[in-house]
Coordinates of C-alpha atoms and ligand atoms in Angstrom, one line a residue:
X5 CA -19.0 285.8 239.8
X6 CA -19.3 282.5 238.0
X7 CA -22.3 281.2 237.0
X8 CA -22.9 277.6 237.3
X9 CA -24.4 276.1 234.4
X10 CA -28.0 274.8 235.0
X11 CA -28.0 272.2 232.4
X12 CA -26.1 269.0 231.3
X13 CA -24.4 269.0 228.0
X14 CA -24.1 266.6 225.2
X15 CA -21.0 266.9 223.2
X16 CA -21.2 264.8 220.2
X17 CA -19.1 264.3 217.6
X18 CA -17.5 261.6 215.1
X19 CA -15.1 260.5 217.0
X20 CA -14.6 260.5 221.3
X21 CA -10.8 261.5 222.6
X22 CA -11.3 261.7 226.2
X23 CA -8.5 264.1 228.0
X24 CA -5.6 262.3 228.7
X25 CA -4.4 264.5 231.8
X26 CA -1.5 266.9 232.5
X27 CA 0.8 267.2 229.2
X28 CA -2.1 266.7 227.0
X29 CA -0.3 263.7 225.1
X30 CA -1.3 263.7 221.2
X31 CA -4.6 264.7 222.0
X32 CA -6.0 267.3 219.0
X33 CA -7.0 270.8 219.1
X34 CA -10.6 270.2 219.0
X35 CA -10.2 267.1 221.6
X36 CA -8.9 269.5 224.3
X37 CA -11.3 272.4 223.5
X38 CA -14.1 269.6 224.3
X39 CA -12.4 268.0 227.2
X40 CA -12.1 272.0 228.5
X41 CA -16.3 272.5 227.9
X42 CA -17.1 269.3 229.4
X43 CA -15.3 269.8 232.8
X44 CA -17.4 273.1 233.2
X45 CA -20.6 271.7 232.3
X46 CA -21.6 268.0 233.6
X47 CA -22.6 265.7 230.8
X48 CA -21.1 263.2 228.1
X49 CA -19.3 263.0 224.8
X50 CA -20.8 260.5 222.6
X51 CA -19.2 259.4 219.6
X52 CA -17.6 256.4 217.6
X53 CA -15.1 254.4 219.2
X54 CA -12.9 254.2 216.2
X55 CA -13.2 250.1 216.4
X56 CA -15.3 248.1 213.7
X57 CA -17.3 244.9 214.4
X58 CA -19.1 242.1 212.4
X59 CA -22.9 243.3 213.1
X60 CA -23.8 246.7 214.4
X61 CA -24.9 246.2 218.3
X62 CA -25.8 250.3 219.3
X63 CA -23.6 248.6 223.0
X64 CA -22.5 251.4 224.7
X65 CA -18.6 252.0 226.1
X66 CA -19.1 253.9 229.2
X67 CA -15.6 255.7 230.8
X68 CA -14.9 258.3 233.1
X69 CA -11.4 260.2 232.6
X70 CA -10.5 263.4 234.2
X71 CA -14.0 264.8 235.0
X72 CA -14.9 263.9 231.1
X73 CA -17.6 261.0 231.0
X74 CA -17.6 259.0 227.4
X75 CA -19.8 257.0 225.6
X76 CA -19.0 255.7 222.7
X77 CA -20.0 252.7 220.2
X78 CA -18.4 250.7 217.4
X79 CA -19.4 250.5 213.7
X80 CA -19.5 248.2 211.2
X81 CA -16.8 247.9 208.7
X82 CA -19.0 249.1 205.7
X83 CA -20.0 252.2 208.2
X84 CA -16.3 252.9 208.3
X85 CA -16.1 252.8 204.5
X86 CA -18.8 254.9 203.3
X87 CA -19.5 256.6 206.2
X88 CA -16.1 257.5 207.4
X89 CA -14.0 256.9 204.3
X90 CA -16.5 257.7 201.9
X91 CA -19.1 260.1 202.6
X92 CA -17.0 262.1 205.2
X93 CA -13.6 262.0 203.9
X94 CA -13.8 261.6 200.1
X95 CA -17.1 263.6 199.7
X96 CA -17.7 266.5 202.2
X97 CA -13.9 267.2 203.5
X98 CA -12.3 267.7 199.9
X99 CA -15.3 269.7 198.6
X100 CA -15.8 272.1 201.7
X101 CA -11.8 272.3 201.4
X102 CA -12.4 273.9 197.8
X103 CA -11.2 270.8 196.0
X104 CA -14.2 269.4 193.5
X105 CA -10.9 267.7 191.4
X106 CA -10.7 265.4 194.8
X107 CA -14.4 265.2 195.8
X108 CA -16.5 262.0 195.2
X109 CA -19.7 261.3 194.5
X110 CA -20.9 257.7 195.0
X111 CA -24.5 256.8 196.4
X112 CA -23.2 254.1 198.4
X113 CA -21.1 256.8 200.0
X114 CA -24.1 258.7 200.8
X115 CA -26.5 255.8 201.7
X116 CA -23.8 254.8 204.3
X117 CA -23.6 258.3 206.1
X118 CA -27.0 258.3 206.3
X119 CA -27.3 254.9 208.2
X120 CA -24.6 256.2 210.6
X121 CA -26.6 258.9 211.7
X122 CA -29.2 257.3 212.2
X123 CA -27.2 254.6 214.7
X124 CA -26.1 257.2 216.8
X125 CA -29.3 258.9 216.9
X126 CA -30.8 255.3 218.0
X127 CA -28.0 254.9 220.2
X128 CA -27.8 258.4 222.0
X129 CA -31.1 259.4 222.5
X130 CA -32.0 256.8 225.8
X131 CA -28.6 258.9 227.4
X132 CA -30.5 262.0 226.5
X133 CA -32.3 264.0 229.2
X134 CA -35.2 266.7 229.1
X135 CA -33.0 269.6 229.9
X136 CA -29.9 268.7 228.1
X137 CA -27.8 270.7 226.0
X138 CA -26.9 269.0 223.0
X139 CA -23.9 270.0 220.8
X140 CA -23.2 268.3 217.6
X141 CA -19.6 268.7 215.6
X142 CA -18.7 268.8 212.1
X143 CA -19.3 267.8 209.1
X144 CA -19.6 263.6 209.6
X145 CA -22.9 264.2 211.4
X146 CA -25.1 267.3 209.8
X147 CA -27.9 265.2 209.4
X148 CA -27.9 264.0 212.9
X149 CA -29.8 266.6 214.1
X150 CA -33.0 266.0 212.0
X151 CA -32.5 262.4 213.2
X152 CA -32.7 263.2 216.3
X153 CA -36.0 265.6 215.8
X154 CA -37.4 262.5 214.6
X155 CA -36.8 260.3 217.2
X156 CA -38.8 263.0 219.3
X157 CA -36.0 265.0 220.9
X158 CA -37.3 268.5 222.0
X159 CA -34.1 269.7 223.1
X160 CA -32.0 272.6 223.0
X161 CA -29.9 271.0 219.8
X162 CA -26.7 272.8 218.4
X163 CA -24.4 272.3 215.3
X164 CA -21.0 273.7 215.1
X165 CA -18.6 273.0 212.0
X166 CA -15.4 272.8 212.1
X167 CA -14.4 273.6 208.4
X168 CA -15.1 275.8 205.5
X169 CA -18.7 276.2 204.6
X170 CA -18.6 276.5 200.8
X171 CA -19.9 279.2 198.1
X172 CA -22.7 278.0 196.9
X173 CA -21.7 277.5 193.2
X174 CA -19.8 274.8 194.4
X175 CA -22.3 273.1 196.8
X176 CA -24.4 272.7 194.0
X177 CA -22.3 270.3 192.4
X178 CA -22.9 267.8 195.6
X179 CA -25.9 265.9 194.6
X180 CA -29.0 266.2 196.9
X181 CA -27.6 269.4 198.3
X182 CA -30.3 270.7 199.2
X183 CA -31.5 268.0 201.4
X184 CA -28.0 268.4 203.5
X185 CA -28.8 271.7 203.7
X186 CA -32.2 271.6 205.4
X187 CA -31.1 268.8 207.8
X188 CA -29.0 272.0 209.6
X189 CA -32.6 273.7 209.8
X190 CA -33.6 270.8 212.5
X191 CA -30.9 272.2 215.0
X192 CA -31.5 275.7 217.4
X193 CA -28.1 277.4 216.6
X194 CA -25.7 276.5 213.9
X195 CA -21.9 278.0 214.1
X196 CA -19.0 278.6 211.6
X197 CA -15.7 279.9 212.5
X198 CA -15.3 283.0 210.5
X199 CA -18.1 285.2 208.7
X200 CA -16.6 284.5 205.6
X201 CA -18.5 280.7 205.9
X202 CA -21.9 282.4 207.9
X203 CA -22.2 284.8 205.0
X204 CA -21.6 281.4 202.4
X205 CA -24.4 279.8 204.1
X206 CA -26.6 282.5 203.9
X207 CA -26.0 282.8 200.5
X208 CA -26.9 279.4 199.8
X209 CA -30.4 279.4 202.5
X210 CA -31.4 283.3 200.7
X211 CA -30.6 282.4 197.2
X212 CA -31.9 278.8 197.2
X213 CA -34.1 277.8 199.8
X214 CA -35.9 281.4 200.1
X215 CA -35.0 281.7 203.5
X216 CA -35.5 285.2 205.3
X217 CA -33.0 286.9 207.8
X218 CA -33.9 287.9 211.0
X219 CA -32.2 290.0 214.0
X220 CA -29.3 288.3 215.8
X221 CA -28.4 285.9 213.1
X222 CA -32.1 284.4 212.8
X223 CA -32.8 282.1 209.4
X224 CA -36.1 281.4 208.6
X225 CA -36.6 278.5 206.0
X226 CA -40.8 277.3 206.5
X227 CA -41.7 277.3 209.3
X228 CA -38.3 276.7 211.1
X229 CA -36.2 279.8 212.4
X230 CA -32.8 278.8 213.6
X231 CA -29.7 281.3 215.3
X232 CA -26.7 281.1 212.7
X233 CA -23.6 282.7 213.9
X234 CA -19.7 282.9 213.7
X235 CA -17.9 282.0 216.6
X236 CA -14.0 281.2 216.2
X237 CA -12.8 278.5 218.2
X238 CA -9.6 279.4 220.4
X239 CA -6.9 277.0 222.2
X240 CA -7.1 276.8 225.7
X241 CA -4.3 279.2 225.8
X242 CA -3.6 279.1 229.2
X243 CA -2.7 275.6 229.7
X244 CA -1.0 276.2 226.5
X245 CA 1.0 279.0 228.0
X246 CA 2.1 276.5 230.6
X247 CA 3.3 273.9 228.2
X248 CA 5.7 275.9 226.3
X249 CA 7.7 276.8 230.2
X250 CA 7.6 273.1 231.1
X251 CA 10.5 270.8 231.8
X252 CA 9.5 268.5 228.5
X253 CA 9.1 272.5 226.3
X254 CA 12.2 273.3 228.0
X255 CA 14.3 269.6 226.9
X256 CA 12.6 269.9 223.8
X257 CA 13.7 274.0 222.9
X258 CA 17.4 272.7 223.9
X259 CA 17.4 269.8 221.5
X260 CA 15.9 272.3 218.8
X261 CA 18.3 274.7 219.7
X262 CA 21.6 272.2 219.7
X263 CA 20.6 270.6 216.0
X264 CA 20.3 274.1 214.3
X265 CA 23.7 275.1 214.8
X266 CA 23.3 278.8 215.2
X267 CA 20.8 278.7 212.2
X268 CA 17.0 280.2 212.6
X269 CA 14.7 277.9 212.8
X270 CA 11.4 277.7 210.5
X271 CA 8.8 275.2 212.2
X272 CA 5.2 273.8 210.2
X273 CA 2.8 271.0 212.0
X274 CA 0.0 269.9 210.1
X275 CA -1.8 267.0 209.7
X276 CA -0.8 265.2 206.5
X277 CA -3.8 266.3 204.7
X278 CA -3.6 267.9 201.2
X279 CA -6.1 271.0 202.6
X280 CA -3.0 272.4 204.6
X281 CA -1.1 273.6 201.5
X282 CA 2.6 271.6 202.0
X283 CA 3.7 270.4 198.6
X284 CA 3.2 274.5 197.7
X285 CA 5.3 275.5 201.3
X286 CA 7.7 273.3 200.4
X287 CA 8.1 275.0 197.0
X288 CA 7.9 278.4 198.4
X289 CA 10.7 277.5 200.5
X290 CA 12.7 276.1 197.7
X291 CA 12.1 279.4 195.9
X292 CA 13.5 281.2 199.0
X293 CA 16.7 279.1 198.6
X294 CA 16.9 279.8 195.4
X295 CA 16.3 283.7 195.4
X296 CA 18.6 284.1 198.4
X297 CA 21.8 282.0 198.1
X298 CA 23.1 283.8 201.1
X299 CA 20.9 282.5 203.0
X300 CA 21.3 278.8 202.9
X301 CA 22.8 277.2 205.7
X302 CA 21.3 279.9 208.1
X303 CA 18.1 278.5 208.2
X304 CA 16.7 274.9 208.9
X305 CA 13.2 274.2 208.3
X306 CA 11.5 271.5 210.3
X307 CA 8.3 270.3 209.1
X308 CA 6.4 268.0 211.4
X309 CA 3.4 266.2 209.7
X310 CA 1.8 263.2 211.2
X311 CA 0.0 261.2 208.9
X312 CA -3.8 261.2 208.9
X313 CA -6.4 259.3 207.4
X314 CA -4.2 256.8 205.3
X315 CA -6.8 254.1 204.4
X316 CA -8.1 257.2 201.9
X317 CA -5.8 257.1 198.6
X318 CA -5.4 260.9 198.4
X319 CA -3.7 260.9 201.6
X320 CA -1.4 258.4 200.4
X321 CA -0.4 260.3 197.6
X322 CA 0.0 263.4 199.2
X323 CA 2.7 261.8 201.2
X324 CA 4.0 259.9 198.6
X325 CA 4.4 263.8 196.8
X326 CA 6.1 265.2 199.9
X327 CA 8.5 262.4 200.0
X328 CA 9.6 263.3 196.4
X329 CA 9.8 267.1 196.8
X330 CA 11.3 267.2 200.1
X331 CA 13.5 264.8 198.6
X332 CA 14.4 267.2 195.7
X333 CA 14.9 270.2 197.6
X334 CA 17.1 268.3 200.1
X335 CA 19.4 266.9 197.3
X336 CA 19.7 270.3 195.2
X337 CA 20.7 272.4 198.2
X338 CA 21.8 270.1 201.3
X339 CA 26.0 270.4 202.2
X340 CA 27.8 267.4 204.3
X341 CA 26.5 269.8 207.2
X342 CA 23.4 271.2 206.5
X343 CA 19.7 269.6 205.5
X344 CA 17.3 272.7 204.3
X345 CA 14.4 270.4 205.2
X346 CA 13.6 267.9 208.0
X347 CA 10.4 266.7 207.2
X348 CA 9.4 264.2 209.9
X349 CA 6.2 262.1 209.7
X350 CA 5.3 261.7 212.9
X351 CA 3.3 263.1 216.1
X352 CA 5.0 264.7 218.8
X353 CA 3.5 265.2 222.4
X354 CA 2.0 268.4 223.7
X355 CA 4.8 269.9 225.9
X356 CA 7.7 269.0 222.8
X357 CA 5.8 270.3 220.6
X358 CA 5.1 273.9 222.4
X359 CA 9.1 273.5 223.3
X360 CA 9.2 273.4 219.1
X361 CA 7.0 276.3 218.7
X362 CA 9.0 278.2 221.3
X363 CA 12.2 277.4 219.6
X364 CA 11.3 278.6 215.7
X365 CA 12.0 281.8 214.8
X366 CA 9.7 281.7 212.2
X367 CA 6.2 279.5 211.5
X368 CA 4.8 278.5 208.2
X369 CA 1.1 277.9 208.9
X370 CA 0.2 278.2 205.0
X371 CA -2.9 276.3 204.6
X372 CA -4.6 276.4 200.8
X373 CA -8.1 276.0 202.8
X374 CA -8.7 275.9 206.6
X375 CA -12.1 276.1 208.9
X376 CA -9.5 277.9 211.5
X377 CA -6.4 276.4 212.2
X378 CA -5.4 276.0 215.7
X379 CA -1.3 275.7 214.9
X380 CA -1.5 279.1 214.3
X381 CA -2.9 279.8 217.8
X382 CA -0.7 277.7 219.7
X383 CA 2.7 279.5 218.2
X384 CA 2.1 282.2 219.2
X385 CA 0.9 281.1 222.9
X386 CA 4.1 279.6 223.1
X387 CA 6.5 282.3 222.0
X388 CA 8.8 284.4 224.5
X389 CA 7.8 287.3 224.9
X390 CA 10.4 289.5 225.3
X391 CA 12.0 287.6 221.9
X392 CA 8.9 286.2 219.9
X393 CA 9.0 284.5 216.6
X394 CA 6.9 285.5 213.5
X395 CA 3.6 283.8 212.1
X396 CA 3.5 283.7 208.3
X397 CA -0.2 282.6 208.2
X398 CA -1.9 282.0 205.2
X399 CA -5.4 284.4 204.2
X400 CA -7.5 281.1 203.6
X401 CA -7.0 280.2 207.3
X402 CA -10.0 281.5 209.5
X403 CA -7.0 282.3 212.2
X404 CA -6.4 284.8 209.5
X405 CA -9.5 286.8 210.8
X406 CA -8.1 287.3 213.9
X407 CA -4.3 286.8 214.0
X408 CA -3.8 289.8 211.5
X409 CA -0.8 291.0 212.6
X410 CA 1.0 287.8 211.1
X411 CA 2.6 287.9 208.0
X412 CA 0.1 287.4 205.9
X413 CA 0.1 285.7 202.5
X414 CA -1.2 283.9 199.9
X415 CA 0.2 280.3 199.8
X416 CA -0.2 279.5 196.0
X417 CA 2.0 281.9 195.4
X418 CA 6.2 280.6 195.6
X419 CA 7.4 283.9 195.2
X420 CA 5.2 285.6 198.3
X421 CA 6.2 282.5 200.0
X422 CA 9.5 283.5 200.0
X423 CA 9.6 286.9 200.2
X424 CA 7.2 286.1 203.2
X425 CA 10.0 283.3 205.0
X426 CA 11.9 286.7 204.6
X427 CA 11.0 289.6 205.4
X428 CA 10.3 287.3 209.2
X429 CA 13.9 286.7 209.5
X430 CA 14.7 290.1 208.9
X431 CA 11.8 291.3 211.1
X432 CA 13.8 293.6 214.1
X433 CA 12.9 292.5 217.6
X434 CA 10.4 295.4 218.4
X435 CA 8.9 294.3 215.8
X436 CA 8.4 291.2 216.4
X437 CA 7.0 292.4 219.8
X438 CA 4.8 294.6 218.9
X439 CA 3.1 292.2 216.4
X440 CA 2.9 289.1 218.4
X441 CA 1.6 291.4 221.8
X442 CA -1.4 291.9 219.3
X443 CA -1.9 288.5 218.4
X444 CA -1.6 287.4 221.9
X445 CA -4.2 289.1 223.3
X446 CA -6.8 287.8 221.2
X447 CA -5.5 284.5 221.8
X448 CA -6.0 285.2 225.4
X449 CA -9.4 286.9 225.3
X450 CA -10.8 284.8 222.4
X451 CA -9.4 281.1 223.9
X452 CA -11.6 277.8 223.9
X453 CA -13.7 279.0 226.4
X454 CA -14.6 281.9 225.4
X455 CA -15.9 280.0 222.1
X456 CA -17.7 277.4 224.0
X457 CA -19.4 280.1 226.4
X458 CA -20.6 282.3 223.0
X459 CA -21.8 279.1 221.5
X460 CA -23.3 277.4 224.7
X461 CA -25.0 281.0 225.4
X462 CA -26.9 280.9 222.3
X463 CA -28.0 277.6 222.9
X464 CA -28.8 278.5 226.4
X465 CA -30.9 281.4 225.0
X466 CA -33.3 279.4 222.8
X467 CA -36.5 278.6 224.2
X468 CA -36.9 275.0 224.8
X469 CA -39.5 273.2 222.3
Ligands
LIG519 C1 -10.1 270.9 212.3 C2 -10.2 272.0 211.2 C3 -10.0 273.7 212.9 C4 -0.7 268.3 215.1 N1 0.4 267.6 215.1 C5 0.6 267.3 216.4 C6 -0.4 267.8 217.2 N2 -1.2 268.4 216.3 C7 -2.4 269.2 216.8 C8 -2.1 270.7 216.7 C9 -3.5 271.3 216.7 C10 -4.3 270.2 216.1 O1 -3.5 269.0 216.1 C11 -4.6 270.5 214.6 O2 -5.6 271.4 214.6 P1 -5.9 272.3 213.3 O3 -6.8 273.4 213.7 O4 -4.6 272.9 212.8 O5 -6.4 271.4 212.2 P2 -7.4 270.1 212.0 O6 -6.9 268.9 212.6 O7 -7.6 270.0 210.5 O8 -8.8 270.5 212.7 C12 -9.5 273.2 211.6 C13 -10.1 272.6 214.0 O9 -10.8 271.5 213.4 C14 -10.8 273.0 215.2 O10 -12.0 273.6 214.9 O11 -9.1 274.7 213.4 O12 -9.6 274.2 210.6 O13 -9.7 271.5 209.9 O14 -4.0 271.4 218.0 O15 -1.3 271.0 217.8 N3 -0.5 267.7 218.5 C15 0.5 267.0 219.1 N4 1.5 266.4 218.4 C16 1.6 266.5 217.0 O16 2.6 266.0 216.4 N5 0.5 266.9 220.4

């Protein structure tokens, strides 16, 4: 039988996307794995509004959508810079994505994320109640917690991160490290994705903060003892499943289906964002056209890449570097009747974009970096099953973990690339079955709310302060 949950929960996270309603319009992975916990559970999602104003005010924007009440409140301008821009998006995201040559370090940055932690925490904690659950997300607000501790919360207080966690060798190079560390010691349970970032964490509280392990994922650091544990986020396949056999998957397949001409069809969505590893699919496609000459002109490769973040200047080179290479590719290979790559920069709703999915023969989810990568997820939700397609996933994804009957490769490398883009069109149709039957059935078992329920559970579990 069901079991009603007892408590409220407080989702909170940098920014608020409440659910837009049947077809999911552009909403993101994690917006509709939030809009799914929230309808179980009563409760709010607090977060930034996404508008700036002259003087900080803490007023609250109170809505209710779809049985998902929001709360959210807008920032100064300098907040958006260092805190957003800065701290967030030029600091944390580039290094916990592996790429030091992109991170950096600027004290205003760090002064600024700060002071936006300790808004919301001013600004959240009267909409807090005794009982609550309280969830925080991702890497914008790991110190909110300890703000929160110090405003006098006694709650039930969770973290979840949504990226890489990484080694420790190259956490140390963030100055005052350790300090961002122990803020995640304020919260009850803290979760990665995969083990591969739980066991980096570890490594960084054992080797540098003396912290002791316990049973069930216990950390001790002090006197604090907090639950740190993996648990993968999944889509909330079902409604997925649904999407991909709707009239708008359906117009979208045909469309797909009448511009390839008889050609398979290879299909990437990403955010624009240089953690997902385009620039180096775009070359292992080109080596792919190179190497097989007979294979041009039976293939079309449609990459779909909304931009993200532009006011930061890496993302604005990133595209600028996509423009040029798609650019080349196109010019060296394309006939009067054939472009080898549509590269399309811009967002597509939820049903089309299932209907895309549905349509590719192959997809090229070949991120250098990922926390999980939900793309991954959502092909193969939406794939036929009596005549699937095939994943080529890369092994830095945390999907890799679990979707390991994908093609799996190593996305630096041009040449596995292609022998990858491949060996999937080749793949016989049992095949094909057989390997995406696997995959689907931990995308069915190990969907959104079986995440939420392993995370909420463990927050559930901790005795109240
Ligand atoms: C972070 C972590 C982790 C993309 N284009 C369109 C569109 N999307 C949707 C996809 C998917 C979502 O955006 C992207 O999710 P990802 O997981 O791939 O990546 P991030 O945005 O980087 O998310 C990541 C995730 O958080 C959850 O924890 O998996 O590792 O980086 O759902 O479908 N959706 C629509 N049109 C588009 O054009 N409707």
């Amino acid at each position: 039988m069901e079991r009603l949950p007892l408590s409220r929960l407080i989702i909170i996270s940098n920014r608020v996307q409440p659910p837009t309603g049947e077809g999911g319009g552009n909403q993101g992975g994690l917006a509709v794995a939030l809009s799914a916990a929230l309808r179980e559970y009563s409760g709010l999602w607090f977060g930034w509004s996404g508008e700036t104003v002259d003087a900080f005010t803490g007023q609250l924007n109170l809505q209710r959508a779809h049985g998902v009440t929001t709360a959210t409140v807008d920032l100064e301008e300098h907040d958006f810079d260092e805190y957003y821009n800065g701290y967030a998006n030029r600091t944390l995201w580039p290094l916990f994505h592996y790429r030091l040559d992109l991170t950096r370090f600027e004290r205003g940055f760090e002064g600024g994320y700060q002071r936006v932690n300790e808004r919301f925490a001013d600004t959240v904690v009267p909409l807090i109640e005794p009982d609550d659950l309280v969830w925080v997300h991702d890497y914008h607000l790991i110190p909110l917690g300890q703000e929160l501790r110090a405003r006098g919360l006694g709650n039930r207080l969770g973290f979840f991160l949504h990226i890489p966690w990484p080694p420790t060798q190259l956490l140390r190079s963030l100055p005052h490290h350790r300090q961002l560390v122990e803020a995640l010691f304020a919260y009850d349970v803290v979760g990665f994705h995969t083990e591969e970032w739980l066991e980096s964490f570890l490594h960084y509280a054992t080797s540098l903060m003396g912290a002791t392990l316990g049973e069930d994922g216990r950390v001790t650091v002090g006197d604090r003892t907090i639950r740190a544990i993996s648990c993968p986020i999944g889509i909330d396949t079902e409604s997925f499943v649904a999407a991909a056999t709707s009239e708008g998957a359906l117009r979208a397949a045909e469309r797909m289906r009448a511009s390839r001409a008889g050609r398979s069809l290879l299909v990437g969505v990403d955010r624009l964002d240089y953690s997902k590893g385009l620039p180096e699919r775009f070359l292992g496609y080109e080596r792919f056209l190179q190497q097989r000459p007979e294979c041009r002109a039976k293939v079309s490769f449609l990459q779909i890449a909304p931009p993200s973040r532009e006011t930061v200047d890496t993302y604005l080179e990133i595209r600028a570097q996509l423009d040029g290479l798609s650019g080349r590719v196109n010019g060296e290979f394309a006939e009067l009747d054939w472009v080898p790559i549509r590269y399309v920069n811009k967002g597509y709703g939820r049903e089309t974009l299932a209907g895309i999915y549905r349509a590719a023969r192959v997809a090229l989810v070949t991120p250098l970096r990922d926390g999980m990568n939900l793309v991954a997820k959502e092909f193969v939700a939406a794939q036929d099953p009596a005549d699937p397609g095939v994943l080529v996933l890369s092994r830095f994804a945390g999907a890799a973990h679990q979707l390991c009957d994908a093609l799996i490769v190593n996305p630096h490398s041009p040449d596995e690339l292609a022998e990858a883009i491949n060996t999937a069109l080749q793949m016989p149709r049992e095949e094909r079955i057989a390997r995406w039957r696997r995959m689907m059935d931990n995308v069915v078992e190990e969907d959104v709310l079986w995440w939420r329920r392993r995370f909420t559970d463990a927050l559930e579990a901790v005795t109240a302060a």
